[in-house]
Coordinates of C-alpha atoms in Angstrom, one line a residue:
Chain A
M155 CA 0.0 0.0 0.0
A156 CA 1.3 3.4 -0.9
T157 CA 1.7 6.0 1.8
L158 CA 0.2 9.5 1.4
E159 CA 3.7 10.8 0.8
E160 CA 4.2 8.3 -2.1
I161 CA 0.8 9.1 -3.6
T162 CA 1.6 12.9 -3.3
A163 CA 4.8 12.3 -5.2
E164 CA 2.9 10.4 -7.9
V165 CA 0.2 13.1 -8.2
T166 CA 2.9 15.9 -8.3
A167 CA 4.4 14.2 -11.3
E168 CA 1.0 13.7 -12.9
V169 CA 0.1 17.3 -12.5
E170 CA 3.5 18.4 -13.8
A171 CA 2.8 16.4 -17.0
E172 CA -0.7 17.9 -17.3
K173 CA 0.5 21.5 -17.1
P174 CA -0.7 24.0 -18.1
L175 CA -4.1 23.6 -16.4
N176 CA -6.8 26.2 -16.5
K177 CA -9.6 27.1 -14.1
Q178 CA -12.8 29.0 -14.8
V179 CA -14.1 31.6 -12.4
N180 CA -17.5 32.8 -13.5
N181 CA -16.8 33.3 -17.2
E182 CA -13.1 34.1 -16.9
V183 CA -10.6 31.4 -17.8
M184 CA -7.1 31.6 -16.4
E185 CA -4.1 29.3 -15.7
L186 CA -3.8 27.9 -12.2
T187 CA -1.5 29.9 -9.9
D188 CA 1.3 28.2 -8.0
E189 CA -1.0 28.1 -5.0
D190 CA -3.7 26.6 -7.0
Y191 CA -1.4 23.9 -8.3
A192 CA -0.3 23.1 -4.8
Q193 CA -3.9 22.9 -3.6
L194 CA -4.8 20.6 -6.6
I195 CA -2.0 18.2 -5.7
T196 CA -3.1 18.1 -2.0
D197 CA -6.7 17.5 -2.9
R198 CA -6.0 14.9 -5.5
A199 CA -3.5 13.0 -3.3
A200 CA -5.9 13.1 -0.3
Y201 CA -8.7 11.7 -2.5
K202 CA -6.6 8.9 -4.0
Y203 CA -5.2 8.0 -0.6
N204 CA -8.8 7.8 0.8
Q205 CA -9.9 5.7 -2.1
Q206 CA -7.0 3.3 -1.6
E207 CA -7.8 2.9 2.1
F208 CA -11.6 3.1 2.1
G209 CA -12.8 2.8 -1.5
Y210 CA -13.7 -0.9 -1.1
I211 CA -16.5 0.1 1.3
Q212 CA -18.3 2.2 -1.3
D213 CA -17.6 -0.4 -4.0
R214 CA -19.1 -3.2 -1.9
Q215 CA -22.2 -1.0 -1.1
E216 CA -22.9 -0.5 -4.8
A217 CA -22.2 -4.2 -5.7
Y218 CA -24.4 -5.7 -2.9
G219 CA -27.5 -4.6 -4.6
S220 CA -30.8 -3.5 -3.1
I221 CA -32.1 -4.9 0.2
S222 CA -35.2 -6.1 -1.5
D223 CA -33.2 -8.1 -4.1
Q224 CA -31.1 -9.6 -1.3
L225 CA -34.2 -10.5 0.7
D226 CA -35.6 -12.2 -2.5
M227 CA -32.4 -14.2 -2.8
Q228 CA -32.7 -15.3 0.8
Y229 CA -36.3 -16.3 0.4
W230 CA -35.6 -18.5 -2.6
D231 CA -32.5 -19.9 -0.9
N232 CA -34.7 -20.9 2.0
V233 CA -37.3 -22.4 -0.3
N234 CA -34.9 -24.3 -2.6
G235 CA -32.0 -25.0 -0.2
T236 CA -29.6 -23.0 -2.3
T237 CA -26.8 -20.6 -1.3
T238 CA -27.3 -17.8 -3.9
W239 CA -27.3 -14.9 -1.4
K240 CA -24.3 -16.2 0.5
D241 CA -22.4 -16.8 -2.7
H242 CA -23.3 -13.3 -4.0
I243 CA -22.0 -11.6 -0.8
A244 CA -18.8 -13.7 -0.8
K245 CA -18.2 -12.7 -4.4
V246 CA -18.7 -9.0 -3.7
K247 CA -16.3 -9.2 -0.8
S248 CA -13.6 -11.1 -2.8
D249 CA -14.0 -8.8 -5.8
N250 CA -13.6 -5.8 -3.6
P251 CA -11.0 -6.8 -1.0
K252 CA -10.2 -4.8 2.1
P253 CA -6.7 -3.5 1.9
E254 CA -4.2 -5.4 4.0
Chain B
M56 CA -44.4 32.8 -4.9
A57 CA -43.7 34.8 -8.1
G58 CA -40.5 36.8 -8.3
S59 CA -38.9 35.1 -5.3
L60 CA -36.0 33.6 -7.2
I61 CA -33.4 36.1 -8.4
K62 CA -30.7 35.2 -10.8
I63 CA -27.3 36.4 -9.6
N64 CA -24.7 34.9 -12.0
E65 CA -24.2 32.1 -14.5
T66 CA -21.3 30.5 -16.3
T67 CA -21.0 27.9 -19.1
V68 CA -18.1 25.5 -19.5
T69 CA -17.1 25.0 -23.1
S70 CA -13.5 23.7 -22.8
N71 CA -11.6 21.6 -20.3
Q72 CA -11.2 23.3 -16.9
S73 CA -9.5 21.8 -13.8
S74 CA -12.1 23.7 -11.8
V75 CA -15.1 25.9 -12.4
A76 CA -16.2 28.4 -9.8
I77 CA -19.3 30.6 -9.6
T78 CA -19.4 33.5 -7.2
G79 CA -21.7 36.3 -6.2
I80 CA -22.9 35.2 -2.8
D81 CA -22.9 38.1 -0.3
N82 CA -25.1 39.3 2.6
S83 CA -27.8 40.6 0.3
Y84 CA -29.9 37.4 0.8
N85 CA -30.1 34.6 3.3
V86 CA -30.3 31.6 1.0
Y87 CA -28.7 31.0 -2.3
I88 CA -29.2 28.2 -4.8
V89 CA -26.5 26.9 -7.2
K90 CA -28.0 25.0 -10.1
T91 CA -25.7 22.7 -12.2
V92 CA -26.9 21.2 -15.5
G93 CA -25.1 18.9 -17.8
M94 CA -21.8 18.7 -15.8
E95 CA -19.4 16.3 -17.6
G96 CA -15.9 15.2 -16.7
T97 CA -13.1 13.9 -18.8
A98 CA -11.9 11.2 -16.4
H99 CA -13.7 7.9 -15.9
D100 CA -15.1 7.0 -12.5
Q101 CA -14.0 10.1 -10.8
P102 CA -16.5 11.9 -8.6
L103 CA -17.6 15.5 -9.1
R104 CA -16.8 17.4 -6.0
F105 CA -17.1 21.0 -4.9
Q106 CA -15.6 23.5 -2.4
V107 CA -16.8 26.7 -1.0
T108 CA -15.0 29.7 -2.4
E109 CA -13.4 32.6 -0.5
S110 CA -12.7 35.6 -2.7
G111 CA -13.3 33.3 -5.7
T112 CA -10.9 30.6 -4.8
G113 CA -11.9 27.2 -3.6
S114 CA -10.9 26.4 0.0
G115 CA -9.1 23.1 0.2
D116 CA -8.9 23.0 4.0
S117 CA -10.0 19.9 5.8
D118 CA -13.2 21.4 7.1
Y119 CA -15.9 19.6 5.1
D120 CA -18.4 17.2 6.7
Y121 CA -21.1 15.7 4.7
S122 CA -23.6 12.8 4.5
L123 CA -25.4 11.8 1.3
K124 CA -27.7 9.0 0.3
N125 CA -27.2 7.9 -3.3
L126 CA -30.3 6.2 -4.8
G127 CA -29.3 3.9 -7.6
V128 CA -31.5 1.6 -9.6
N129 CA -29.4 -1.3 -8.1
G130 CA -29.8 -0.1 -4.5
A131 CA -29.0 2.8 -2.2
Y132 CA -25.7 3.5 -0.6
D133 CA -24.1 6.2 1.5
R134 CA -21.4 8.8 0.9
T135 CA -20.1 10.3 4.0
G136 CA -17.0 12.4 4.9
T137 CA -15.5 14.0 8.0
N138 CA -12.8 16.6 7.9
D139 CA -12.6 16.1 4.1
T140 CA -11.2 18.7 1.7
S141 CA -14.4 19.1 -0.3
F142 CA -18.0 18.1 -0.6
T143 CA -18.8 15.2 -2.9
L144 CA -21.5 14.5 -5.5
E145 CA -22.0 11.3 -7.4
F146 CA -19.6 10.0 -10.0
T147 CA -19.8 12.0 -13.2
D148 CA -18.5 9.2 -15.5
E149 CA -18.3 5.5 -15.3
N150 CA -17.1 3.8 -18.5
T151 CA -19.2 6.0 -20.6
A152 CA -18.5 9.4 -22.1
Q153 CA -22.1 10.5 -21.8
A154 CA -22.6 10.7 -18.0
Q155 CA -23.9 14.0 -16.8
H156 CA -24.7 15.4 -13.4
M157 CA -27.4 17.8 -12.5
S158 CA -28.1 19.3 -9.1
L159 CA -29.6 22.0 -6.9
I160 CA -27.3 23.0 -4.0
Y161 CA -28.9 25.3 -1.4
C162 CA -26.3 27.5 0.4
Y163 CA -26.9 28.9 3.9
N164 CA -24.8 31.2 6.1
F165 CA -22.2 31.7 3.4
S166 CA -21.7 35.4 4.0
S167 CA -21.3 35.0 7.8
T168 CA -17.8 35.1 9.2
T169 CA -18.9 33.5 12.5
E170 CA -21.3 30.7 11.5
Y171 CA -20.6 27.5 9.7
A172 CA -21.7 27.4 6.0
L173 CA -24.3 24.8 5.3
V174 CA -25.4 23.1 2.0
T175 CA -28.2 20.8 1.1
I176 CA -27.9 18.8 -2.1
E177 CA -30.4 17.2 -4.4
G178 CA -29.2 15.9 -7.7
I179 CA -29.0 13.1 -10.2
T180 CA -26.3 11.6 -12.4
V181 CA -27.5 9.9 -15.6
G182 CA -25.6 7.7 -18.0
R183 CA -23.7 5.6 -15.5
T184 CA -23.8 1.8 -15.5
Q185 CA -26.8 2.1 -13.2
N186 CA -28.3 4.6 -15.7
A187 CA -29.5 7.0 -13.0
V188 CA -28.3 7.7 -9.5
G189 CA -30.1 10.2 -7.4
V190 CA -28.3 12.1 -4.7
T191 CA -29.8 13.7 -1.6
G192 CA -28.1 15.0 1.5
G193 CA -26.1 17.9 2.9
G194 CA -23.0 19.1 4.5
V195 CA -21.3 21.7 6.6
Y196 CA -18.1 23.7 6.1
T197 CA -16.8 24.2 9.6
Q198 CA -14.3 27.0 9.0
T199 CA -15.2 30.5 10.1
G200 CA -13.5 33.8 9.9
T201 CA -13.9 34.5 6.2
A202 CA -17.1 35.0 4.2
R203 CA -17.8 32.4 1.5
D204 CA -18.8 33.8 -1.8
G205 CA -19.6 30.8 -4.1
L206 CA -18.8 27.2 -5.0
S207 CA -16.0 25.7 -7.1
F208 CA -16.5 22.3 -8.9
F209 CA -13.8 19.8 -10.0
Q210 CA -13.1 16.1 -10.5
A211 CA -11.4 14.8 -7.4
G212 CA -9.0 12.1 -8.7
G213 CA -7.9 13.8 -11.9
G214 CA -9.5 15.0 -15.1
N215 CA -11.2 18.1 -16.1
I216 CA -14.7 19.4 -16.2
R217 CA -15.4 19.6 -20.0
A218 CA -19.0 20.8 -20.1
G219 CA -21.8 22.2 -17.9
H220 CA -23.9 25.2 -17.1
I221 CA -23.9 26.7 -13.6
T222 CA -26.4 29.3 -12.4
L223 CA -26.4 31.1 -9.0
Y224 CA -29.8 32.2 -7.7
A225 CA -30.8 34.0 -4.5
L226 CA -34.0 33.4 -2.6
K227 CA -35.7 36.7 -2.0
K228 CA -36.0 37.5 1.8

Protein backbone atom coordinates (compact mmCIF):
# COMPACT_ATOMS: atom_id res chain seq x y z
CA MET A 1 0.00 0.00 0.00
CA ALA A 2 1.31 3.42 -0.93
CA THR A 3 1.75 6.02 1.78
CA LEU A 4 0.22 9.47 1.45
CA GLU A 5 3.71 10.84 0.75
CA GLU A 6 4.23 8.34 -2.08
CA ILE A 7 0.83 9.14 -3.58
CA THR A 8 1.57 12.86 -3.30
CA ALA A 9 4.81 12.33 -5.22
CA GLU A 10 2.93 10.42 -7.95
CA VAL A 11 0.25 13.10 -8.17
CA THR A 12 2.87 15.85 -8.32
CA ALA A 13 4.45 14.17 -11.35
CA GLU A 14 0.99 13.65 -12.86
CA VAL A 15 0.09 17.32 -12.49
CA GLU A 16 3.48 18.43 -13.84
CA ALA A 17 2.76 16.37 -16.97
CA GLU A 18 -0.70 17.91 -17.30
CA LYS A 19 0.47 21.53 -17.12
CA PRO A 20 -0.73 24.03 -18.09
CA LEU A 21 -4.11 23.59 -16.39
CA ASN A 22 -6.84 26.19 -16.45
CA LYS A 23 -9.60 27.14 -14.09
CA GLN A 24 -12.78 29.04 -14.83
CA VAL A 25 -14.08 31.61 -12.38
CA ASN A 26 -17.48 32.77 -13.53
CA ASN A 27 -16.76 33.31 -17.23
CA GLU A 28 -13.07 34.11 -16.94
CA VAL A 29 -10.57 31.38 -17.85
CA MET A 30 -7.05 31.57 -16.42
CA GLU A 31 -4.12 29.28 -15.71
CA LEU A 32 -3.81 27.95 -12.19
CA THR A 33 -1.52 29.91 -9.89
CA ASP A 34 1.32 28.18 -8.02
CA GLU A 35 -0.96 28.14 -4.99
CA ASP A 36 -3.75 26.55 -7.05
CA TYR A 37 -1.40 23.85 -8.33
CA ALA A 38 -0.28 23.09 -4.78
CA GLN A 39 -3.90 22.85 -3.63
CA LEU A 40 -4.80 20.63 -6.58
CA ILE A 41 -1.99 18.23 -5.70
CA THR A 42 -3.05 18.15 -2.04
CA ASP A 43 -6.71 17.54 -2.90
CA ARG A 44 -6.04 14.90 -5.52
CA ALA A 45 -3.52 13.02 -3.34
CA ALA A 46 -5.87 13.06 -0.34
CA TYR A 47 -8.70 11.71 -2.47
CA LYS A 48 -6.56 8.93 -3.97
CA TYR A 49 -5.24 7.95 -0.56
CA ASN A 50 -8.76 7.76 0.85
CA GLN A 51 -9.88 5.70 -2.14
CA GLN A 52 -7.00 3.31 -1.58
CA GLU A 53 -7.85 2.90 2.10
CA PHE A 54 -11.64 3.05 2.08
CA GLY A 55 -12.81 2.81 -1.54
CA TYR A 56 -13.68 -0.86 -1.09
CA ILE A 57 -16.51 0.09 1.29
CA GLN A 58 -18.30 2.15 -1.35
CA ASP A 59 -17.58 -0.41 -4.04
CA ARG A 60 -19.10 -3.15 -1.90
CA GLN A 61 -22.16 -1.04 -1.08
CA GLU A 62 -22.86 -0.55 -4.76
CA ALA A 63 -22.24 -4.20 -5.66
CA TYR A 64 -24.38 -5.75 -2.90
CA GLY A 65 -27.54 -4.59 -4.64
CA SER A 66 -30.81 -3.49 -3.10
CA ILE A 67 -32.08 -4.89 0.20
CA SER A 68 -35.24 -6.11 -1.54
CA ASP A 69 -33.22 -8.07 -4.10
CA GLN A 70 -31.13 -9.59 -1.31
CA LEU A 71 -34.25 -10.54 0.66
CA ASP A 72 -35.64 -12.18 -2.46
CA MET A 73 -32.42 -14.19 -2.82
CA GLN A 74 -32.66 -15.26 0.82
CA TYR A 75 -36.31 -16.30 0.43
CA TRP A 76 -35.61 -18.51 -2.56
CA ASP A 77 -32.48 -19.89 -0.87
CA ASN A 78 -34.74 -20.95 2.02
CA VAL A 79 -37.33 -22.45 -0.29
CA ASN A 80 -34.88 -24.26 -2.56
CA GLY A 81 -32.03 -24.98 -0.16
CA THR A 82 -29.60 -22.99 -2.33
CA THR A 83 -26.81 -20.55 -1.32
CA THR A 84 -27.31 -17.81 -3.93
CA TRP A 85 -27.28 -14.92 -1.44
CA LYS A 86 -24.26 -16.20 0.51
CA ASP A 87 -22.36 -16.79 -2.72
CA HIS A 88 -23.27 -13.32 -3.97
CA ILE A 89 -22.03 -11.61 -0.80
CA ALA A 90 -18.84 -13.68 -0.80
CA LYS A 91 -18.16 -12.74 -4.41
CA VAL A 92 -18.71 -9.02 -3.74
CA LYS A 93 -16.27 -9.22 -0.83
CA SER A 94 -13.63 -11.09 -2.80
CA ASP A 95 -14.04 -8.80 -5.83
CA ASN A 96 -13.58 -5.75 -3.59
CA PRO A 97 -11.02 -6.82 -0.99
CA LYS A 98 -10.23 -4.83 2.13
CA PRO A 99 -6.66 -3.46 1.87
CA GLU A 100 -4.18 -5.40 4.00
CA MET B 1 -44.44 32.85 -4.93
CA ALA B 2 -43.74 34.83 -8.06
CA GLY B 3 -40.51 36.77 -8.26
CA SER B 4 -38.87 35.07 -5.30
CA LEU B 5 -35.98 33.55 -7.24
CA ILE B 6 -33.37 36.08 -8.36
CA LYS B 7 -30.65 35.17 -10.84
CA ILE B 8 -27.27 36.44 -9.63
CA ASN B 9 -24.72 34.89 -11.96
CA GLU B 10 -24.20 32.12 -14.50
CA THR B 11 -21.33 30.47 -16.32
CA THR B 12 -21.00 27.90 -19.09
CA VAL B 13 -18.09 25.49 -19.52
CA THR B 14 -17.09 25.00 -23.14
CA SER B 15 -13.52 23.69 -22.77
CA ASN B 16 -11.58 21.56 -20.29
CA GLN B 17 -11.18 23.25 -16.92
CA SER B 18 -9.52 21.81 -13.82
CA SER B 19 -12.11 23.68 -11.77
CA VAL B 20 -15.12 25.87 -12.40
CA ALA B 21 -16.23 28.44 -9.84
CA ILE B 22 -19.31 30.57 -9.62
CA THR B 23 -19.37 33.48 -7.21
CA GLY B 24 -21.69 36.28 -6.22
CA ILE B 25 -22.90 35.23 -2.79
CA ASP B 26 -22.89 38.05 -0.26
CA ASN B 27 -25.09 39.25 2.57
CA SER B 28 -27.85 40.61 0.31
CA TYR B 29 -29.90 37.41 0.78
CA ASN B 30 -30.12 34.64 3.33
CA VAL B 31 -30.29 31.63 1.04
CA TYR B 32 -28.69 31.04 -2.34
CA ILE B 33 -29.18 28.18 -4.80
CA VAL B 34 -26.54 26.90 -7.21
CA LYS B 35 -28.01 24.97 -10.11
CA THR B 36 -25.74 22.73 -12.16
CA VAL B 37 -26.89 21.23 -15.45
CA GLY B 38 -25.07 18.88 -17.82
CA MET B 39 -21.85 18.67 -15.81
CA GLU B 40 -19.42 16.33 -17.58
CA GLY B 41 -15.93 15.19 -16.65
CA THR B 42 -13.07 13.88 -18.77
CA ALA B 43 -11.88 11.16 -16.37
CA HIS B 44 -13.69 7.86 -15.92
CA ASP B 45 -15.10 6.99 -12.55
CA GLN B 46 -13.98 10.14 -10.76
CA PRO B 47 -16.49 11.95 -8.59
CA LEU B 48 -17.61 15.48 -9.13
CA ARG B 49 -16.80 17.45 -5.99
CA PHE B 50 -17.07 21.03 -4.87
CA GLN B 51 -15.57 23.45 -2.39
CA VAL B 52 -16.81 26.73 -1.01
CA THR B 53 -14.96 29.71 -2.42
CA GLU B 54 -13.42 32.57 -0.48
CA SER B 55 -12.70 35.58 -2.71
CA GLY B 56 -13.31 33.35 -5.72
CA THR B 57 -10.86 30.60 -4.78
CA GLY B 58 -11.91 27.15 -3.60
CA SER B 59 -10.95 26.42 -0.01
CA GLY B 60 -9.12 23.09 0.25
CA ASP B 61 -8.88 22.99 4.01
CA SER B 62 -10.02 19.86 5.84
CA ASP B 63 -13.25 21.40 7.09
CA TYR B 64 -15.93 19.62 5.09
CA ASP B 65 -18.37 17.18 6.73
CA TYR B 66 -21.15 15.67 4.65
CA SER B 67 -23.63 12.84 4.47
CA LEU B 68 -25.39 11.84 1.27
CA LYS B 69 -27.66 9.03 0.26
CA ASN B 70 -27.21 7.87 -3.30
CA LEU B 71 -30.26 6.18 -4.79
CA GLY B 72 -29.25 3.91 -7.64
CA VAL B 73 -31.47 1.57 -9.56
CA ASN B 74 -29.42 -1.30 -8.10
CA GLY B 75 -29.79 -0.07 -4.53
CA ALA B 76 -29.03 2.79 -2.19
CA TYR B 77 -25.68 3.52 -0.64
CA ASP B 78 -24.07 6.17 1.49
CA ARG B 79 -21.44 8.80 0.87
CA THR B 80 -20.09 10.33 4.04
CA GLY B 81 -17.03 12.36 4.93
CA THR B 82 -15.54 14.02 7.97
CA ASN B 83 -12.79 16.63 7.88
CA ASP B 84 -12.64 16.12 4.13
CA THR B 85 -11.18 18.70 1.74
CA SER B 86 -14.39 19.12 -0.28
CA PHE B 87 -18.02 18.08 -0.55
CA THR B 88 -18.80 15.20 -2.88
CA LEU B 89 -21.48 14.55 -5.47
CA GLU B 90 -22.03 11.35 -7.43
CA PHE B 91 -19.57 10.03 -9.99
CA THR B 92 -19.84 11.95 -13.21
CA ASP B 93 -18.55 9.25 -15.48
CA GLU B 94 -18.26 5.50 -15.30
CA ASN B 95 -17.06 3.80 -18.47
CA THR B 96 -19.19 6.00 -20.63
CA ALA B 97 -18.48 9.36 -22.13
CA GLN B 98 -22.07 10.46 -21.79
CA ALA B 99 -22.55 10.67 -18.03
CA GLN B 100 -23.90 13.97 -16.79
CA HIS B 101 -24.68 15.37 -13.39
CA MET B 102 -27.42 17.83 -12.49
CA SER B 103 -28.10 19.26 -9.07
CA LEU B 104 -29.56 21.98 -6.93
CA ILE B 105 -27.34 23.03 -4.04
CA TYR B 106 -28.88 25.27 -1.38
CA CYS B 107 -26.31 27.47 0.38
CA TYR B 108 -26.89 28.86 3.88
CA ASN B 109 -24.83 31.22 6.09
CA PHE B 110 -22.23 31.75 3.38
CA SER B 111 -21.75 35.44 4.01
CA SER B 112 -21.33 34.97 7.75
CA THR B 113 -17.84 35.09 9.22
CA THR B 114 -18.93 33.54 12.51
CA GLU B 115 -21.28 30.71 11.52
CA TYR B 116 -20.61 27.48 9.68
CA ALA B 117 -21.65 27.39 6.02
CA LEU B 118 -24.29 24.76 5.26
CA VAL B 119 -25.40 23.13 2.03
CA THR B 120 -28.22 20.80 1.14
CA ILE B 121 -27.95 18.84 -2.06
CA GLU B 122 -30.42 17.23 -4.40
CA GLY B 123 -29.20 15.91 -7.71
CA ILE B 124 -28.99 13.12 -10.22
CA THR B 125 -26.32 11.56 -12.39
CA VAL B 126 -27.47 9.94 -15.63
CA GLY B 127 -25.56 7.73 -18.04
CA ARG B 128 -23.68 5.61 -15.54
CA THR B 129 -23.77 1.81 -15.54
CA GLN B 130 -26.76 2.09 -13.22
CA ASN B 131 -28.34 4.56 -15.68
CA ALA B 132 -29.53 6.97 -13.01
CA VAL B 133 -28.30 7.69 -9.51
CA GLY B 134 -30.14 10.21 -7.36
CA VAL B 135 -28.26 12.13 -4.71
CA THR B 136 -29.77 13.69 -1.62
CA GLY B 137 -28.14 14.98 1.53
CA GLY B 138 -26.13 17.86 2.87
CA GLY B 139 -22.99 19.07 4.50
CA VAL B 140 -21.31 21.67 6.63
CA TYR B 141 -18.15 23.70 6.14
CA THR B 142 -16.79 24.22 9.63
CA GLN B 143 -14.26 26.97 9.03
CA THR B 144 -15.23 30.47 10.10
CA GLY B 145 -13.51 33.84 9.94
CA THR B 146 -13.92 34.50 6.21
CA ALA B 147 -17.11 34.99 4.23
CA ARG B 148 -17.77 32.40 1.54
CA ASP B 149 -18.80 33.82 -1.83
CA GLY B 150 -19.56 30.83 -4.06
CA LEU B 151 -18.79 27.24 -5.04
CA SER B 152 -15.98 25.67 -7.08
CA PHE B 153 -16.49 22.33 -8.87
CA PHE B 154 -13.83 19.82 -9.97
CA GLN B 155 -13.14 16.11 -10.51
CA ALA B 156 -11.38 14.80 -7.42
CA GLY B 157 -9.03 12.11 -8.68
CA GLY B 158 -7.91 13.80 -11.88
CA GLY B 159 -9.49 14.96 -15.08
CA ASN B 160 -11.23 18.12 -16.06
CA ILE B 161 -14.75 19.44 -16.25
CA ARG B 162 -15.41 19.63 -19.95
CA ALA B 163 -19.03 20.81 -20.07
CA GLY B 164 -21.77 22.17 -17.91
CA HIS B 165 -23.87 25.18 -17.07
CA ILE B 166 -23.93 26.66 -13.57
CA THR B 167 -26.36 29.29 -12.38
CA LEU B 168 -26.45 31.10 -9.04
CA TYR B 169 -29.81 32.23 -7.72
CA ALA B 170 -30.85 33.97 -4.53
CA LEU B 171 -34.05 33.42 -2.63
CA LYS B 172 -35.73 36.72 -1.95
CA LYS B 173 -35.99 37.54 1.76
